[in-house]
Coordinates of C-alpha atoms in Angstrom, one line a residue:
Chain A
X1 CA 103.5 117.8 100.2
X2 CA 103.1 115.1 102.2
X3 CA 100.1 113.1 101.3
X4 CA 98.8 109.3 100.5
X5 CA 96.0 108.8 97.8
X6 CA 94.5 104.9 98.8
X7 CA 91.8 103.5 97.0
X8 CA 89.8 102.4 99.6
X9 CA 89.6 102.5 103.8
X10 CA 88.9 98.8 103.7
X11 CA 92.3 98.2 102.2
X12 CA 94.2 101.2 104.4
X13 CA 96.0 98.8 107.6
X14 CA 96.6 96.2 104.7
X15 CA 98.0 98.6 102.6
X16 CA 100.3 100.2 105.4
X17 CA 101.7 96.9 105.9
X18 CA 102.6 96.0 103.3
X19 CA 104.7 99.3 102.5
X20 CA 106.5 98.8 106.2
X21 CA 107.3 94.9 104.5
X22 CA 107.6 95.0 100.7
X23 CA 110.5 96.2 98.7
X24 CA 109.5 98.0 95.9
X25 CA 110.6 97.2 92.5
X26 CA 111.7 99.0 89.9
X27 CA 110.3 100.2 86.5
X28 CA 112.3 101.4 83.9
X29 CA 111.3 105.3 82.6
X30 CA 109.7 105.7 79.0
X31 CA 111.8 106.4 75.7
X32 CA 111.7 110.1 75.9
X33 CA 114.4 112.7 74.8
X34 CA 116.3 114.8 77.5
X35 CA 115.5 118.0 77.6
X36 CA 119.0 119.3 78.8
X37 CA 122.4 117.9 77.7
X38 CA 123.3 114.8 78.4
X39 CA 126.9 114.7 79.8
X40 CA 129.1 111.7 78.3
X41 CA 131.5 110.0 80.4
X42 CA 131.4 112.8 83.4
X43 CA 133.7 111.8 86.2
X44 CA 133.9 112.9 89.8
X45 CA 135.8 112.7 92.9
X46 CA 136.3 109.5 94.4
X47 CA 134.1 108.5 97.3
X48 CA 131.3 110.7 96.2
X49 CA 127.6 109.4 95.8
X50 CA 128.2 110.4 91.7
X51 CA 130.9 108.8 91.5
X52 CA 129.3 105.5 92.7
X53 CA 125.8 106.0 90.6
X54 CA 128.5 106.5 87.7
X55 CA 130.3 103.0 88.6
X56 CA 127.5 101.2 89.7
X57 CA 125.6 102.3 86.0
X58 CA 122.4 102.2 87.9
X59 CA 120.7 105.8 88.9
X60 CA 117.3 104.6 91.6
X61 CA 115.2 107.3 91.8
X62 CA 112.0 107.1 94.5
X63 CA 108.9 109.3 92.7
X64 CA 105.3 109.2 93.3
X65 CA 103.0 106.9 90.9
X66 CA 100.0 108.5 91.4
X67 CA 100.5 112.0 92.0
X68 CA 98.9 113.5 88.7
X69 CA 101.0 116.2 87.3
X70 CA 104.0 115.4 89.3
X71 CA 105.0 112.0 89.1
X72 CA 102.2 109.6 87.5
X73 CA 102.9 106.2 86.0
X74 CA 100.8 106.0 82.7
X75 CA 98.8 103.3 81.8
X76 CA 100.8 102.4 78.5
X77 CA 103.7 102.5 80.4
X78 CA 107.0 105.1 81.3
X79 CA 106.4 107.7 83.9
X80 CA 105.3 111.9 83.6
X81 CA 105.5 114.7 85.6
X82 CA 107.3 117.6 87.0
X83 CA 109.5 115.4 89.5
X84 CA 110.4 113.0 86.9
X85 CA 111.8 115.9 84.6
X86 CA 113.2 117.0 87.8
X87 CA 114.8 113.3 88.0
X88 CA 115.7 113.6 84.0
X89 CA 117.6 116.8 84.9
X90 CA 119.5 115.2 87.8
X91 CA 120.5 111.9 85.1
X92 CA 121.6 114.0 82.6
X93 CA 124.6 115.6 84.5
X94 CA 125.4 111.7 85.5
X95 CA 125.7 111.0 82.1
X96 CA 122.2 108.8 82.2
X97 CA 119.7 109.1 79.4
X98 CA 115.9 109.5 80.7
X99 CA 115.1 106.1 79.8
X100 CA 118.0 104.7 82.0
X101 CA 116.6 106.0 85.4
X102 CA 115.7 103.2 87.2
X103 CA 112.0 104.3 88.9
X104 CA 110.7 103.5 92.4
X105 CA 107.7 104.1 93.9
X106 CA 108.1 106.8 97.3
X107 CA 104.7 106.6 99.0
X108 CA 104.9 109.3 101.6
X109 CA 104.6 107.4 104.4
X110 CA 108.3 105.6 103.3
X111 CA 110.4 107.8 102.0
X112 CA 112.8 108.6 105.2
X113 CA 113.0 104.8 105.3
X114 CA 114.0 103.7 101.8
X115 CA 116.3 106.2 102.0
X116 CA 118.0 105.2 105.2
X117 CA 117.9 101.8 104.0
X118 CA 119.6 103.1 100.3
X119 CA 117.1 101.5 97.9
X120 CA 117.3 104.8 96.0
X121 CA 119.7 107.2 95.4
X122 CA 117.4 110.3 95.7
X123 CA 113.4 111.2 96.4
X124 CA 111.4 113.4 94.0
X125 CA 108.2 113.2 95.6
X126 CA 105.8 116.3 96.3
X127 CA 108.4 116.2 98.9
X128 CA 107.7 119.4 101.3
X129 CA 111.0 119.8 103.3
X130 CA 110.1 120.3 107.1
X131 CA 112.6 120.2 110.5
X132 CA 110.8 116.8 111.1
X133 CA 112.1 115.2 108.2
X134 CA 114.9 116.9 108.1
X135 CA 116.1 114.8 111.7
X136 CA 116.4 111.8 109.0
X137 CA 117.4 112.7 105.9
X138 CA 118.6 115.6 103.8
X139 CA 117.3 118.0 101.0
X140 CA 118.4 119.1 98.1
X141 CA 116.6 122.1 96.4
X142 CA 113.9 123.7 97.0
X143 CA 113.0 123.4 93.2
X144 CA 109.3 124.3 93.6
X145 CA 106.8 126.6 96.3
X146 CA 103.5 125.1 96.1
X147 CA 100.6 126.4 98.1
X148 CA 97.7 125.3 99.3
X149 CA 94.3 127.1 98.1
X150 CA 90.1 126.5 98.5
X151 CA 87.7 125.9 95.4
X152 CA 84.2 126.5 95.5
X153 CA 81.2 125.8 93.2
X154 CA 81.4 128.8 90.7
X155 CA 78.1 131.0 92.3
X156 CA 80.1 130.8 95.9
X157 CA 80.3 133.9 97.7
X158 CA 80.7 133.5 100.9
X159 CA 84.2 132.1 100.9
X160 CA 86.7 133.9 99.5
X161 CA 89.7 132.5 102.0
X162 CA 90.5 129.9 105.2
X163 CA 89.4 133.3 106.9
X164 CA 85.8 132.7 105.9
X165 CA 85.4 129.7 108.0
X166 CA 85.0 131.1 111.2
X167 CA 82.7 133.8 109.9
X168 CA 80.2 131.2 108.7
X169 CA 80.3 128.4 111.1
X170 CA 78.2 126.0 109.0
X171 CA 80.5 126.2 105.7
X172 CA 81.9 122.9 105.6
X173 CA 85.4 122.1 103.5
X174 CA 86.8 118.8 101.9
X175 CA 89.9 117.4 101.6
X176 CA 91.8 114.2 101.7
X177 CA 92.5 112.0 105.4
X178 CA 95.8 111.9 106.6
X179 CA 97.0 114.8 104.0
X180 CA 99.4 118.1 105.1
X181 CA 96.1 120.2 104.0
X182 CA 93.9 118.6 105.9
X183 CA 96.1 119.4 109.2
X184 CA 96.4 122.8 107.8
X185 CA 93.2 124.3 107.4
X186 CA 92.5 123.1 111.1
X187 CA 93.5 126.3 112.9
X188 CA 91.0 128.2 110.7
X189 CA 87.9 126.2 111.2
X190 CA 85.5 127.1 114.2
X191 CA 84.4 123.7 114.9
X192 CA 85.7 120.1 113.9
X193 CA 82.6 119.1 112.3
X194 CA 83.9 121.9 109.2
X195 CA 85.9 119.6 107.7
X196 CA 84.9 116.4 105.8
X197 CA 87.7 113.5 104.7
X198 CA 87.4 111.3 101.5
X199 CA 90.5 108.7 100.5
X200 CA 90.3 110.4 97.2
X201 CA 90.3 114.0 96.1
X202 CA 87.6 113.2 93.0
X203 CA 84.8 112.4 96.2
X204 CA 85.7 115.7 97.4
X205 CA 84.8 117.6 93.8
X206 CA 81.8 115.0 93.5
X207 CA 80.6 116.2 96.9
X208 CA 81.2 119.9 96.0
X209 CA 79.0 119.2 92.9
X210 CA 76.2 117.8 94.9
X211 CA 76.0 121.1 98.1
X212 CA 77.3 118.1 100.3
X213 CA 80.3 120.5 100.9
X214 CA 80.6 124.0 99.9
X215 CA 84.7 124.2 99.4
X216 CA 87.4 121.8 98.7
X217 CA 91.4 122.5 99.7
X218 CA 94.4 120.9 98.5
X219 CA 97.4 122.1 96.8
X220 CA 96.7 124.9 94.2
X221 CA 97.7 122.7 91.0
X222 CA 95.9 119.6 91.6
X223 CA 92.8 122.2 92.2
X224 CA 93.5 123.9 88.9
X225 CA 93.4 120.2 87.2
X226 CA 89.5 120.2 88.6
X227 CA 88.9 123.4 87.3
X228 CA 89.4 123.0 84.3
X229 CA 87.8 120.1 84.3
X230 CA 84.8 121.1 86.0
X231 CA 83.5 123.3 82.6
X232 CA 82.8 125.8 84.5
X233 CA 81.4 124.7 87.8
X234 CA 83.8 125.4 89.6
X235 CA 86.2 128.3 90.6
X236 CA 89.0 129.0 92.8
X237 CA 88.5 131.2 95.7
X238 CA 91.1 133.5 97.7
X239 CA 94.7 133.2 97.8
X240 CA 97.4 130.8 98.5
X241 CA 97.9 130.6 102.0
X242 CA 100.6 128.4 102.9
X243 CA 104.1 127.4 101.1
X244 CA 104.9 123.8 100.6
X245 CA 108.7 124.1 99.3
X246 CA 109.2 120.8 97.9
X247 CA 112.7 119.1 97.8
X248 CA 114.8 116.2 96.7
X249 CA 115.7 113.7 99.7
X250 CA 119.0 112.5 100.0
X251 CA 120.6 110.6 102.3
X252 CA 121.6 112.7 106.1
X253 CA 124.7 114.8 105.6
X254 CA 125.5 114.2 101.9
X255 CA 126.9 117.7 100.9
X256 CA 128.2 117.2 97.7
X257 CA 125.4 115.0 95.9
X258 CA 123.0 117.8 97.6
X259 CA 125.2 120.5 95.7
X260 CA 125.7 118.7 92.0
X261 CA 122.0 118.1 92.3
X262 CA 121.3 121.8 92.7
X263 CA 123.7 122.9 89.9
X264 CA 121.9 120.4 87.6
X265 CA 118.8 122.4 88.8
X266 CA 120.3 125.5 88.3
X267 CA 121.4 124.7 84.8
X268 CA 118.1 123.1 83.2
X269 CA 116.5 126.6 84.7
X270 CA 119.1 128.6 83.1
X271 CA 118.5 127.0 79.9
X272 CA 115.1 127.1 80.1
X273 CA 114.3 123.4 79.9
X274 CA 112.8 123.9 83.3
X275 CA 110.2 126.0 82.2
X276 CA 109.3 123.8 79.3
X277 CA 109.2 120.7 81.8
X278 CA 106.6 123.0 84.1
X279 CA 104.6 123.6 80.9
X280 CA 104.4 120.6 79.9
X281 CA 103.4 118.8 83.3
X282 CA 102.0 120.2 86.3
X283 CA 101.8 123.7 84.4
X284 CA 99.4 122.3 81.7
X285 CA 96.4 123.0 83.6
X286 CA 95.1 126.7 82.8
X287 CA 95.3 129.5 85.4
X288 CA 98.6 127.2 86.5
X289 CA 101.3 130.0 87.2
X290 CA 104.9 129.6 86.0
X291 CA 106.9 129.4 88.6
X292 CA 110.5 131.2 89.5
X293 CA 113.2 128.9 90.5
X294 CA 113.2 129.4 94.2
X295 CA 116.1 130.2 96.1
X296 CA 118.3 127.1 97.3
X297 CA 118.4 125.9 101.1
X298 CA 122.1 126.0 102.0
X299 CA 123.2 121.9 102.1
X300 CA 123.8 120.6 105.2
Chain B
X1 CA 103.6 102.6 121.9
X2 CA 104.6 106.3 122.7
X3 CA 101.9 107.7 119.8
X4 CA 99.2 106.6 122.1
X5 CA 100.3 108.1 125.2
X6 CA 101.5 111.3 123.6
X7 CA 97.9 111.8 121.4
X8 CA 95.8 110.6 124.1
X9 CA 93.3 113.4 123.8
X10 CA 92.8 112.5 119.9
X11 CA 92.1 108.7 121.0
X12 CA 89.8 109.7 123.7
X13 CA 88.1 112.2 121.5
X14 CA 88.0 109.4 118.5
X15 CA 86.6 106.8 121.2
X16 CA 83.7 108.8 122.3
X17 CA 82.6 109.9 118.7
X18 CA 82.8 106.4 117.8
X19 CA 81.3 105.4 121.2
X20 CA 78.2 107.7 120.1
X21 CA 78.2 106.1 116.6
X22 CA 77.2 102.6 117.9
X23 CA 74.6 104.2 120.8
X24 CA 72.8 105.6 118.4
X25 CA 72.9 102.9 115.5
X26 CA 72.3 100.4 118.3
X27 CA 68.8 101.9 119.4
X28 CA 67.8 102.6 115.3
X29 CA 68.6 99.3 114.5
X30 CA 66.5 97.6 117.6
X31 CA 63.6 99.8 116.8
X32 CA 62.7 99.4 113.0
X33 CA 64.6 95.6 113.1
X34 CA 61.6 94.8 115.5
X35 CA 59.3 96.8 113.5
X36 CA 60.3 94.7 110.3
X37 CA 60.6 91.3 112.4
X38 CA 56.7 92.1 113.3
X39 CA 55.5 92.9 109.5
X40 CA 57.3 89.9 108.8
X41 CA 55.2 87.5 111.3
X42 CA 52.2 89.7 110.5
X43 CA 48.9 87.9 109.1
X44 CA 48.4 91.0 106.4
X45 CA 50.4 90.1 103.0
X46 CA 51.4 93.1 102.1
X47 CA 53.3 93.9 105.3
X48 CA 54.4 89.9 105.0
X49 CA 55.5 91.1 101.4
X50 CA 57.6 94.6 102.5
X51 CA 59.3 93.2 105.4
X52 CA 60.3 90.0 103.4
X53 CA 61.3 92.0 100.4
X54 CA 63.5 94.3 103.0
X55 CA 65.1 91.8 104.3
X56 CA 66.3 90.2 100.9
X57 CA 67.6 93.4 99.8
X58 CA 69.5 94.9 102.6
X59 CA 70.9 91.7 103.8
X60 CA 72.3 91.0 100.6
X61 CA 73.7 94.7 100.0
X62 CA 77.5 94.7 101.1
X63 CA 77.4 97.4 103.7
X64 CA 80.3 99.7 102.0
X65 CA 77.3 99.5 98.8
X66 CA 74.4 100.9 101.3
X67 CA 76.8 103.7 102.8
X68 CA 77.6 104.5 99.2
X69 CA 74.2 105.5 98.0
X70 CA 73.4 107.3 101.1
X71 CA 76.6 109.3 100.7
X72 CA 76.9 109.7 97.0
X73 CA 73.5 108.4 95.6
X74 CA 71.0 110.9 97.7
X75 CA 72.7 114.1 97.2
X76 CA 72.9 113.6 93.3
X77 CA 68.5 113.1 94.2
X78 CA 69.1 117.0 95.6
X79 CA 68.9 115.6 99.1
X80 CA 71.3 117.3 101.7
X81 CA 72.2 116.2 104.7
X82 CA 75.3 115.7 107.0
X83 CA 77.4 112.7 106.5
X84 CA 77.1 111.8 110.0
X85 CA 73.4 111.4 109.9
X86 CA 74.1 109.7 106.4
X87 CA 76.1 107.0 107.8
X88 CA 74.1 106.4 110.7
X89 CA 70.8 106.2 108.7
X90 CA 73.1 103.8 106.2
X91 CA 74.2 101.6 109.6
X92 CA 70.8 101.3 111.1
X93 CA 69.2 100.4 108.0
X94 CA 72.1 97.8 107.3
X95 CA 71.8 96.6 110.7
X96 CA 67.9 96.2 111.4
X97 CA 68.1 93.2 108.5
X98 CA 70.4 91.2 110.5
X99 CA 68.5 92.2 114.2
X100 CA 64.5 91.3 112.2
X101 CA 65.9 87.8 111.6
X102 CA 67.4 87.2 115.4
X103 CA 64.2 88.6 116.2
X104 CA 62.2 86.5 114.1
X105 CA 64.1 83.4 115.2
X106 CA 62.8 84.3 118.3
X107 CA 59.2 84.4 118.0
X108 CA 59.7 81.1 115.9
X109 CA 60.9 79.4 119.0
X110 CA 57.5 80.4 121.3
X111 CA 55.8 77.9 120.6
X112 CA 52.6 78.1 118.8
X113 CA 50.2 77.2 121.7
X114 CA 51.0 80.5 123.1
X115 CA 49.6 82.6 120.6
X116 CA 46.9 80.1 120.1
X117 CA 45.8 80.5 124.1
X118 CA 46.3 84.0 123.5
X119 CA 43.9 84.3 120.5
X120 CA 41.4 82.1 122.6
X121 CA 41.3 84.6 125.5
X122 CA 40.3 87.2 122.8
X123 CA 43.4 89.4 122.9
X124 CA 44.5 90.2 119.0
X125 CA 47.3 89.9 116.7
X126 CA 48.9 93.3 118.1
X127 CA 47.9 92.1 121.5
X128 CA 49.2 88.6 121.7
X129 CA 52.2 89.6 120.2
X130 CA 53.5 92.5 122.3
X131 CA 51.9 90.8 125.6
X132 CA 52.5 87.2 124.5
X133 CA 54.9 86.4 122.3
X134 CA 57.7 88.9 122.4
X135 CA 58.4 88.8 125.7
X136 CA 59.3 85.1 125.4
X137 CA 60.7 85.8 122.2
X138 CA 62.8 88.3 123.6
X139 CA 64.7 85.9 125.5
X140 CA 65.8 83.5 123.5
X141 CA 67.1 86.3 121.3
X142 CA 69.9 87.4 123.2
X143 CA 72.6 85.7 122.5
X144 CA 72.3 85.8 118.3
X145 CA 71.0 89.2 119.0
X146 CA 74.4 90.0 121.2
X147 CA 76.5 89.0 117.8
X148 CA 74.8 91.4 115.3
X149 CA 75.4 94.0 117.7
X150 CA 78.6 93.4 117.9
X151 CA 79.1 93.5 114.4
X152 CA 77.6 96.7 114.2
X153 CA 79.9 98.3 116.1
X154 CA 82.7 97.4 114.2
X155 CA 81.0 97.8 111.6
X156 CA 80.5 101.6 112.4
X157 CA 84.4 101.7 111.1
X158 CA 83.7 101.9 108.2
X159 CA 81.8 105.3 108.3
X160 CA 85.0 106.8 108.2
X161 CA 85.4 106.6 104.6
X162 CA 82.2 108.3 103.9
X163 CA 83.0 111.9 104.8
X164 CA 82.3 110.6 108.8
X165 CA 85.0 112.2 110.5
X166 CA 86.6 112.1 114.1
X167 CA 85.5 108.6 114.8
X168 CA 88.6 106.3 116.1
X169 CA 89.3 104.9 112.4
X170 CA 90.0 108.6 111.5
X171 CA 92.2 109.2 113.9
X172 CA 94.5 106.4 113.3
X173 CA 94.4 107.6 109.3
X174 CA 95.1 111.1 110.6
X175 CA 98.2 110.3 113.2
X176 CA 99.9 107.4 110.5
X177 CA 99.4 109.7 107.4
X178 CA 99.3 113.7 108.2
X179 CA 101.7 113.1 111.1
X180 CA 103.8 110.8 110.2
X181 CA 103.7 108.1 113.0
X182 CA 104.4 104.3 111.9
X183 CA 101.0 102.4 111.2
X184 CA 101.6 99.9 113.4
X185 CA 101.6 101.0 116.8
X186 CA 99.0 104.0 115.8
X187 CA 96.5 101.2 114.5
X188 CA 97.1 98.7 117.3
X189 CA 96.1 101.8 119.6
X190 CA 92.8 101.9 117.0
X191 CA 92.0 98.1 117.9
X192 CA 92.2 98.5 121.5
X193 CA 90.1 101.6 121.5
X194 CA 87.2 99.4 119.8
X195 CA 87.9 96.5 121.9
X196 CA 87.4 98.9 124.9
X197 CA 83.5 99.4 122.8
X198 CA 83.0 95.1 122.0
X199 CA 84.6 93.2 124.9
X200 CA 82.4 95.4 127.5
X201 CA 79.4 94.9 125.3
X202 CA 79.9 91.0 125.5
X203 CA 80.4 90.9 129.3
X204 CA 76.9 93.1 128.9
X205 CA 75.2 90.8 126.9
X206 CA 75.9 88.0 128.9
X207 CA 74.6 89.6 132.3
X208 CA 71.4 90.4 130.4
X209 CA 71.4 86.5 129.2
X210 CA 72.0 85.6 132.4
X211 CA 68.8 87.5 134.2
X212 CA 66.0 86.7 131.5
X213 CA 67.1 83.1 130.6
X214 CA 63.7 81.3 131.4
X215 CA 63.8 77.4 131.7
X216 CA 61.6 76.0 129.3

């Protein structure tokens, strides 16, 4: 899912500048335990990208810090979420313990660059894999299908799907600017003026509260998160109606980091530590559905 | 500079929503800025008192502040509107502050004989105002008048961020985010579009200086 959360317009060009100029440091993980086995001493074939993380002692992993449920950094420190497990699952079969993993921040808009420029080793970022990015860089995975869905206030009956939008011209829906679903309700709205941008996906539940829009749309889990905060107010209407599969970005053409990496997804499913790592993040939210592993893209 | 070429369209579209934006916040704001320019040169106190008491507050208000309690603050009162006519409202009522006090600077340069000759021919305070004094008033206030204008319009940016959508700033958020162009070129595309809005509006204002200067 390919989508930037910024605090304020005001601070938007600023803000895209200094991504395109600043490096991004790094923050160690928090002292957590691994949920799968962490291997001791593994070696691999010379000239391989493990073999090189395993030399260099240093695994750089680019993550979202402000992607609740997926990769959030936490006010007292150390980082949660179902891409950081992800992450933990990856360090485990490179013989790193979750608290080694040295943690960048991915914003969308740079993750093809810092990883053509190898400031991290791999993205876990609400990453959806597309042909687009796929010209730059390479995926490993996918190891999650989200899908974008609408909420409404709880006494909405008029929309029960994207379909609903061209039946009742005047039903307006909210989302965030510059996000994949805002571009992908477009084709189901009758006129432009449907859909209403905030910076923030809070304005959008604030302004379903208040009639100022009568849906909001997004991926499914971050709406379940409002749900269930809402105490009722609000409900989720219709079905999923796209697939985001998200993936880990590698760097273009590396074949063999692409395949350990699925393996070490493979194996924490297997085992079940997946699950628990769903459960505890991104799968806390009730209503949240436990995913299946999905099937892996072939590596290329 | 290819994103500007190939999403043309978008820009052009952006351009004339924002275009629209400052037309209509440019003849609210003239309208009740005069409006609160006259209570404020009025002879009745409580007028005097409003249009002073206006002025203090709005001017004062950060613009992003005003926009917010139009946006966020009147719906949670049960009132519903669009955001468009939201932001507008918010712009005009931002903006007529700053175009009351060019205006008022204005009638502060006629000089006081005038109205006094027009009070002596027995036209009243309505009378020698619209027939004496605001006309000369009028043009002295072009050029100061020219800047808030000016700033209005780029200030009508920043109705983007309050569920305004389809203006220029929009745009550039939509092609550097969603789609995944660089900032930089999409944004410098952004700036010209609104230069293409301010750098016509000067070469206006200084044609209109131009025909009603009067030598005093």
């Amino acid at each position: 899912m390919h989508r930037r959360i910024i605090g304020s317009r005001s601070a938007v060009v600023g803000a895209a500048l200094m991504m395109t100029l600043s490096a991004c440091g790094s923050i160690g993980g928090a002292n957590v335990e691994s949920r799968v086995e962490v291997v001791d001493n593994p070696v691999f074939d010379e000239g391989t990208t493990m073999a090189r993380i395993v030399e260099d002692g240093r695994f750089r992993v680019g993550i979202k810090f402000d992607q609740p449920g997926f990769g959030l950094m936490r006010l007292e420190g150390g980082f949660t979420g179902f891409d950081v497990e992800i992450a933990q699952f990856v360090a485990a079969g490179l013989g790193f313990e979750p608290s080694d993993i040295d943690y960048y921040e991915a914003p969308s808009q740079r993750r093809e660059e810092i990883l053509e420029y190898d400031n991290v080793d791999m993205v876990v970022s609400t990453y959806t894999i597309n042909d687009r990015r796929r010209e730059r860089i390479s995926f490993a995975g996918p190891y999650y299908i989200a899908g974008q869905q609408l909420m409404v206030n709880a006494d909405d009956e008029r929309i029960t799907g994207p379909e609903s939008f061209t039946e009742h011209p005047d039903a307006t829906v909210c989302s965030v600017t510059g996000s994949t679903p805002s571009q992908e309700i477009q084709p189901y709205l009758a006129n432009v003026s449907q859909l209403v941008l905030f910076d923030v996906y809070s304005k959008c539940a604030d302004a379903l509260r208040t009639g100022q829009v009568d849906s909001v749309t997004t991926d499914n889990v971050i709406l379940l998160g409002f749900v269930a905060k809402s105490d009722g107010e609000f409900k989720m209407a219709g079905e999923q109606f796209t697939e985001e599969p998200y993936g880990i970005g590698i760097t273009k053409g590396d074949v063999a980091f692409c395949e350990f990496i699925n393996e070490q997804v493979q194996l924490a499913y297997d085992s079940g530590a997946y699950t628990e790592a769903w459960l505890d993040t991104a799968g806390s939210v009730e209503g949240a559905q436990t995913p299946e592993l999905p099937e892996f893209d072939p590596c290329t | 500079m290819g994103v500007v070429i190939d999403n043309f369209d978008l820009y052009l579209s952006g351009f004339l929503t924002s275009v629209m934006i400052c037309l209509w916040g440019l003849i609210g704001s003239l309208i009740l800025g005069v409006i609160i320019a006259t209570f404020r040169v009025s002879p009745i106190p409580i007028l005097k008192w409003v249009g002073s008491a206006y002025v203090t507050v709005v001017r004062n208000t950060p613009l992003t502040l005003v926009l917010f309690f139009f946006a966020f603050g009147l719906p949670e009162l049960g009132i519903n509107t669009s955001y468009y006519a939201f932001g507008l409202a918010a712009l005009i009522i931002y903006t007529s502050a700053f175009v009351c006090e060019a205006v008022r600077s204005g009638i502060n340069s006629v000089s006081a004989g005038q109205a006094e000759a027009a009070r002596s021919i027995g036209l009243g305070f309505g009378q020698s105002l619209t027939l004496v004094v605001l006309p000369q008033a009028m043009r002295t206030v072009v050029p100061p008048l020219g800047s808030v204008i000016i700033a209005m319009f780029k200030n009508s940016a920043v109705l983007g961020a309050f569920g305004v959508g389809g203006d220029l700033w929009s745009t550039g958020m939509d092609l550097s985010s969603a789609q995944g162009y660089a900032p930089l070129p999409v944004f410098i595309g952004v700036a010209v579009g609104y230069l293409c809005i301010t750098i016509p509006s000067g070469l206006a204002l200084q044609v209109i200086e131009r025909k009603v200067a009067i030598a005093r």
